[in-house]
Short mmCIF file of C-alpha atoms in Angstrom, two decimals:
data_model
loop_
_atom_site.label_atom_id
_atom_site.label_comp_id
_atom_site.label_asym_id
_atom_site.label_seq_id
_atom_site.Cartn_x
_atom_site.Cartn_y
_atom_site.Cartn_z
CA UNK A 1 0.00 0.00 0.00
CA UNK A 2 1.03 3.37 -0.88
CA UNK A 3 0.53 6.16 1.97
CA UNK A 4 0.47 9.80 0.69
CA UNK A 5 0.12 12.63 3.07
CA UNK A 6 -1.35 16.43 2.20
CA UNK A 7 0.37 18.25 4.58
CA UNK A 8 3.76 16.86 6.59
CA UNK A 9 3.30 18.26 10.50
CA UNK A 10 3.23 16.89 13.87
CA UNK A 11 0.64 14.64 12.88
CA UNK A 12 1.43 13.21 9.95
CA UNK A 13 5.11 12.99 11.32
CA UNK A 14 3.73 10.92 14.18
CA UNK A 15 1.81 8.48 11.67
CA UNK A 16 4.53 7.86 9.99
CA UNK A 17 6.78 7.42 12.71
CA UNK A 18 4.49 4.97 14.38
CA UNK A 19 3.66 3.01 11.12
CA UNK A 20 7.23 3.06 9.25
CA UNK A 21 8.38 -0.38 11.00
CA UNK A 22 5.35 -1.94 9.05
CA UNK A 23 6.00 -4.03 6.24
CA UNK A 24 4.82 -3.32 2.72
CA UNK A 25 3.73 0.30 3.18
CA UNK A 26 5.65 3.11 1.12
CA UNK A 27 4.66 7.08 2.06
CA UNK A 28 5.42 10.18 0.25
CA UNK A 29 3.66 13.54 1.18
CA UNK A 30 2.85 16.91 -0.52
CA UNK A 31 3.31 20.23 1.24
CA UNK A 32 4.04 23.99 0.36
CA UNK A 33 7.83 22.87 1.01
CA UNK A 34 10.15 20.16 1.49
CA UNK A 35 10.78 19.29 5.26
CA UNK A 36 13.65 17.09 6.70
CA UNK A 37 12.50 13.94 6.44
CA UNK A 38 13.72 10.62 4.56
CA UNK A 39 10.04 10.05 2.46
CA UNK A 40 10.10 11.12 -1.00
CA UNK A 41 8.42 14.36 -1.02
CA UNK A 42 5.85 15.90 -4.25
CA UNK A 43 5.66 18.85 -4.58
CA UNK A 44 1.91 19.21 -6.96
CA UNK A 45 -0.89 17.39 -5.60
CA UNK A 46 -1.94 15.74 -8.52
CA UNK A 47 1.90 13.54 -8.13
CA UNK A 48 0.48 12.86 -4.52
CA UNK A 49 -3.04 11.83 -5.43
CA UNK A 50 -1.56 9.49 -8.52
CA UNK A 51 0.96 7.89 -6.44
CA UNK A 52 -1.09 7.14 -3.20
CA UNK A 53 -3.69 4.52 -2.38
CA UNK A 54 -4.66 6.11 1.18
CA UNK A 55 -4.49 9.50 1.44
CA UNK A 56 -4.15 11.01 4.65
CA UNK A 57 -4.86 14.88 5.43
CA UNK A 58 -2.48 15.95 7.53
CA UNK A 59 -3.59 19.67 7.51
CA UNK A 60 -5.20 22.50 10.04
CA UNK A 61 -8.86 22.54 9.98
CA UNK A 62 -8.77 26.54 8.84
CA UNK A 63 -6.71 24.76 5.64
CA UNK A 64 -9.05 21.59 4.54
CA UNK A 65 -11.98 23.80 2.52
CA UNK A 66 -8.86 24.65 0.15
CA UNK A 67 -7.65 21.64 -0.25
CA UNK A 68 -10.77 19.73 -0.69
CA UNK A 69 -11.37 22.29 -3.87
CA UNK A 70 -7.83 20.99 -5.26
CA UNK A 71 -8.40 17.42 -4.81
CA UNK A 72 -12.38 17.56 -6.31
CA UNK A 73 -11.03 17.72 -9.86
CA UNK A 74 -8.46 14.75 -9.72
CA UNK A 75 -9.12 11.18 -10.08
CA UNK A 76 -9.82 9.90 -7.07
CA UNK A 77 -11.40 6.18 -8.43
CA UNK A 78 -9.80 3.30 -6.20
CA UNK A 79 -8.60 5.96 -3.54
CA UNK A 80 -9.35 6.06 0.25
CA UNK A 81 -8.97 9.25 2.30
CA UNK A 82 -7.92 9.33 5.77
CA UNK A 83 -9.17 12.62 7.82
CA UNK A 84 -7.93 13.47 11.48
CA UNK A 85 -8.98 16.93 10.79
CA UNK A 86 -10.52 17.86 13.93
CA UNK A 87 -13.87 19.21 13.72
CA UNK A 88 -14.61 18.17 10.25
CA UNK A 89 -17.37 15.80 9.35
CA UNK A 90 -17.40 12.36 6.70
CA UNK A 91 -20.43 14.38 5.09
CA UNK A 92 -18.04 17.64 4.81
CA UNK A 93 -15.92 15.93 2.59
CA UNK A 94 -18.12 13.88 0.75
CA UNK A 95 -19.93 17.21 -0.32
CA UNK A 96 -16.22 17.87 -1.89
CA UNK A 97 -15.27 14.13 -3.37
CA UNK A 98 -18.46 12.85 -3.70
CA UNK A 99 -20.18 9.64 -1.69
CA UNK A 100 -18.83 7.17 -3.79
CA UNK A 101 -15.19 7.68 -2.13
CA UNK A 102 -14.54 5.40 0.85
CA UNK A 103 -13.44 8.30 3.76
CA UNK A 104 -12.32 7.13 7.16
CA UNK A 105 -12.30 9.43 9.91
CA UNK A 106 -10.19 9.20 13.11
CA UNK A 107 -9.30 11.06 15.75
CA UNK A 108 -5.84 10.14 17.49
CA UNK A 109 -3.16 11.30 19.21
CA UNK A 110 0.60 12.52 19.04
CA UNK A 111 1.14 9.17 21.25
CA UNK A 112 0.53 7.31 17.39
CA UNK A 113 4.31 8.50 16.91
CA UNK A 114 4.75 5.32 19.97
CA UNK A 115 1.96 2.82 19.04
CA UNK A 116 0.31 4.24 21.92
CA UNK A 117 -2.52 6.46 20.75
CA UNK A 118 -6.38 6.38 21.65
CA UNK A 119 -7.52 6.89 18.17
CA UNK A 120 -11.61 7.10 17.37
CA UNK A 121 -12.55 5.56 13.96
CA UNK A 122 -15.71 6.16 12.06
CA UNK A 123 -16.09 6.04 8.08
CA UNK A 124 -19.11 5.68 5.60
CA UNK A 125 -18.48 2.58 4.08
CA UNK A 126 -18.04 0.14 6.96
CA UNK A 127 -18.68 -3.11 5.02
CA UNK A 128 -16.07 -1.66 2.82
CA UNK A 129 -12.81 -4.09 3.78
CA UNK A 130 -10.15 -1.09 2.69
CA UNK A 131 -11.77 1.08 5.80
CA UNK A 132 -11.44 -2.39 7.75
CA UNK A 133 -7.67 -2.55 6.85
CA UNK A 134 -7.26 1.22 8.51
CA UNK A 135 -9.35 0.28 11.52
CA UNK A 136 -6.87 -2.53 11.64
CA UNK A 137 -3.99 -1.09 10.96
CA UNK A 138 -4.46 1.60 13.74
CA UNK A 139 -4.83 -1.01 16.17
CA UNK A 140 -1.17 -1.43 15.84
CA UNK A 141 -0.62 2.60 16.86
CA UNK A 142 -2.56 1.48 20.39
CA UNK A 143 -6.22 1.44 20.92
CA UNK A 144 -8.46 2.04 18.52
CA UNK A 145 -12.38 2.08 19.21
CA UNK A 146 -15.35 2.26 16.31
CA UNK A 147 -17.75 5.33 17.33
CA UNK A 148 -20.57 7.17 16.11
CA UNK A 149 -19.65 10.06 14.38
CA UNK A 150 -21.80 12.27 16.55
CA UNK A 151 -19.40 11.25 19.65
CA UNK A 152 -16.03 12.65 18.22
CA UNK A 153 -16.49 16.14 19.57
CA UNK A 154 -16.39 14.79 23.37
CA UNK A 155 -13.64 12.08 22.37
CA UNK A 156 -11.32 14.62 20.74
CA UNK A 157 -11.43 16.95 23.96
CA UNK A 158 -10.45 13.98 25.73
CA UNK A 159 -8.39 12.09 23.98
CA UNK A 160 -7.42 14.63 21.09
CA UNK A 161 -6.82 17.70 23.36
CA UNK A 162 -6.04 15.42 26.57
CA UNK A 163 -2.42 14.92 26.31
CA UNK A 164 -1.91 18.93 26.50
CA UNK A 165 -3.97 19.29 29.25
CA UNK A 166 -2.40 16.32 31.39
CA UNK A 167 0.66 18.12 30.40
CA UNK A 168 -0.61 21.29 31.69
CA UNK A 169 -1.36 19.39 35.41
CA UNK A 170 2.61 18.29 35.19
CA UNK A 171 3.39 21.75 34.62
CA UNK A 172 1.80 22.96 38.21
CA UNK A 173 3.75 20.34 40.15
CA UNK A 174 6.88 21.72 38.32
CA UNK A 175 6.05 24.94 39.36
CA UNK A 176 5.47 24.30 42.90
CA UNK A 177 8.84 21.94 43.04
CA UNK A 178 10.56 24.98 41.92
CA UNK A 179 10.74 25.68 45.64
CA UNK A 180 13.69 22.86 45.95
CA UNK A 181 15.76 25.03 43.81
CA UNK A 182 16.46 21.88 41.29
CA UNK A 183 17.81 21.96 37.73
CA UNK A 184 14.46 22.17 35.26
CA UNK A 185 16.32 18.29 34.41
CA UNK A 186 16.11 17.13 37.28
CA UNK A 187 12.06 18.50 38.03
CA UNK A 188 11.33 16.75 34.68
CA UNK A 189 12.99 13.23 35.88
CA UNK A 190 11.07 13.27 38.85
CA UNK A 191 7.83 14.38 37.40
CA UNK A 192 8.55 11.82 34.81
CA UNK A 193 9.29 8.67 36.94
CA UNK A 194 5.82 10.37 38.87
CA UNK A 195 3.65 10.04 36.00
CA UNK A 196 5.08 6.81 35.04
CA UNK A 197 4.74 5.56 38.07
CA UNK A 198 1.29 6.50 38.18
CA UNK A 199 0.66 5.38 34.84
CA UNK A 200 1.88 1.51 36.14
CA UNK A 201 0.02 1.28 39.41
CA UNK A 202 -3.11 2.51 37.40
CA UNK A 203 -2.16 -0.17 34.92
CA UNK A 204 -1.73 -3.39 37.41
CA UNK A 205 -4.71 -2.61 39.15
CA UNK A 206 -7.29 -1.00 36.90
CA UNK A 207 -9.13 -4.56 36.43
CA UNK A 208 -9.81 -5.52 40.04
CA UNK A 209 -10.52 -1.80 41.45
CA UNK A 210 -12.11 1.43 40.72
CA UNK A 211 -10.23 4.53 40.33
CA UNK A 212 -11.79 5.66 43.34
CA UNK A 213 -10.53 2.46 44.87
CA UNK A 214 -7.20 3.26 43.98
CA UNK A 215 -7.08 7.11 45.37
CA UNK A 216 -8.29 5.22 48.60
CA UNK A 217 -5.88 2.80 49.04
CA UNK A 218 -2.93 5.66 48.49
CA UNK A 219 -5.02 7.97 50.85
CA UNK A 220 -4.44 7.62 55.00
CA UNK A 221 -7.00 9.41 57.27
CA UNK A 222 -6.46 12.54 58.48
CA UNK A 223 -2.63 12.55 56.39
CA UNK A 224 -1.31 14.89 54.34
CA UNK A 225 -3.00 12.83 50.78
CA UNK A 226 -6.79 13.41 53.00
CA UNK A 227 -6.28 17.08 53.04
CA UNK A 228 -5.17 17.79 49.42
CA UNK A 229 -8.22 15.95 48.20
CA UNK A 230 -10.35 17.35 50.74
CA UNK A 231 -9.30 20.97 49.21
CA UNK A 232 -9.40 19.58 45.73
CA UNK A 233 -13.13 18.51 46.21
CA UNK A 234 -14.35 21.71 48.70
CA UNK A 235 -13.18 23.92 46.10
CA UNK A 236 -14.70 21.67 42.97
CA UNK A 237 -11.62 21.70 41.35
CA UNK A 238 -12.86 18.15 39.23
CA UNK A 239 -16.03 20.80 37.88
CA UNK A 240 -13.33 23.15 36.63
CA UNK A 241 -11.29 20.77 34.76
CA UNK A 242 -14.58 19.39 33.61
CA UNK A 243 -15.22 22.83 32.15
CA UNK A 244 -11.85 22.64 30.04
CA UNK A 245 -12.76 19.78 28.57
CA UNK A 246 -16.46 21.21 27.90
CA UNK A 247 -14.42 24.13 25.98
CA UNK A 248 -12.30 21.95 23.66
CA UNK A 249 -16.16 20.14 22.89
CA UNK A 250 -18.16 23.35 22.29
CA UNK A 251 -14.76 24.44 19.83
CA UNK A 252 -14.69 21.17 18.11
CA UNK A 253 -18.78 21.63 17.48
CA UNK A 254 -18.07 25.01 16.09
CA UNK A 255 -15.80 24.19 13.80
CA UNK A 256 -18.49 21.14 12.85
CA UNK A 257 -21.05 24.15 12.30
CA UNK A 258 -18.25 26.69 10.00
#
């Protein structure tokens, strides 16, 4: 199979990355200019489009309408797309290619670049077996669930967006621990082997207890973990994380809507 991205950035370097150890799969992409990278690189479309049998948009949201009007023209016969465009419907781009074109959407992650995304799949030929190959193929980038269309606006503020945001708790511990007066290094290690440490327990146990199970058994009455939660949940704090993720939805919808 022949992979051809539209658009070569941190997305469509993370595919790749996470699918280049697969045998039988050769990529090339298209951009407005060459990046530094070992695929072979186009630099018209219509070499892209001829080349590839998947194509895969790797392009901003504010950037698909325009390149939807490039590819309507070209002969797409025998050609899947790929879309992790976030925001952007099957039925947007069918209105562009036509119906007739088998279109996957997914939403992943950066974590694809690892094998270790949480990627949403949805497409409008599902008896097709070419959207079956892409369903299976990004099983091997991690986990990989069939949904409803109409659920990718809540999945991608989870599981699109999430990564940043975890990110963004890891950065208030590292401002706090600036109080030790460590190396930034050394704050990262330990906030590393923290998370990853996290991430395991969470893993071992996950089957045979709840997560509220779990911030029990690492919580002692009346100790120091007791009081942080007890501040965390007086003040709502779980509500006002819940209201990030409510903003990446409502975005995600209104870019559905444009």
């Amino acid at each position: 199979m022949n992979y051809g991205f539209i658009g070569f950035g941190n997305l469509a370097k993370a595919v790749y990355q996470g699918l280049k150890s697969i045998n039988n799969i050769q990529f090339a992409y298209f951009a407005r200019s060459k990046k530094e990278t070992e695929i072979p690189f186009f630099d018209k479309m219509e070499e892209l489009v001829s080349f590839a049998d998947v194509i895969w948009l790797g392009i901003k949201p504010q950037d698909i309408r325009g390149i939807l009007e490039k590819l309507q023209p070209l002969n797409l016969e025998g050609k899947l797309i790929v879309s992790p465009v976030a925001g952007k419907s099957i039925a947007f781009i069918e209105s562009y290619v036509g119906k007739d074109i088998p279109i996957v959407r997914i939403m992943p992650n950066l974590a694809m670049a690892y094998q270790k995304s949480v990627t949403a799949f949805a497409t409008n030929q599902p008896e097709n077996p070419e959207t079956e190959k892409i369903f299976q193929i990004l099983t091997k980038l991690g986990k990989a669930v069939k949904l409803n269309e109409n659920g990718f606006d809540l999945f991608t503020s989870v599981f699109g967006s999430g990564p940043a945001f975890i990110l963004a708790f890891i950065q208030i511990f590292k401002e706090k621990m600036r109080e030790f007066d460590l190396p930034g290094n050394v704050l990262d290690e330990l906030l590393l082997g923290l998370t990853q440490g996290t991430a395991l327990y969470f893993t071992e146990n996950q089957a045979n207890f709840s997560i509220e199970e779990l911030i029990q058994n690492i919580t002692s009455k009346g100790g120091t973990t007791q009081a942080g939660l007890d501040h965390f949940r007086r003040h709502e704090i779980g509500k006002h994380f819940e209201g990030v993720l409510d903003a990446a939805r409502n975005r995600s919808e209104e870019m559905s809507k444009n």
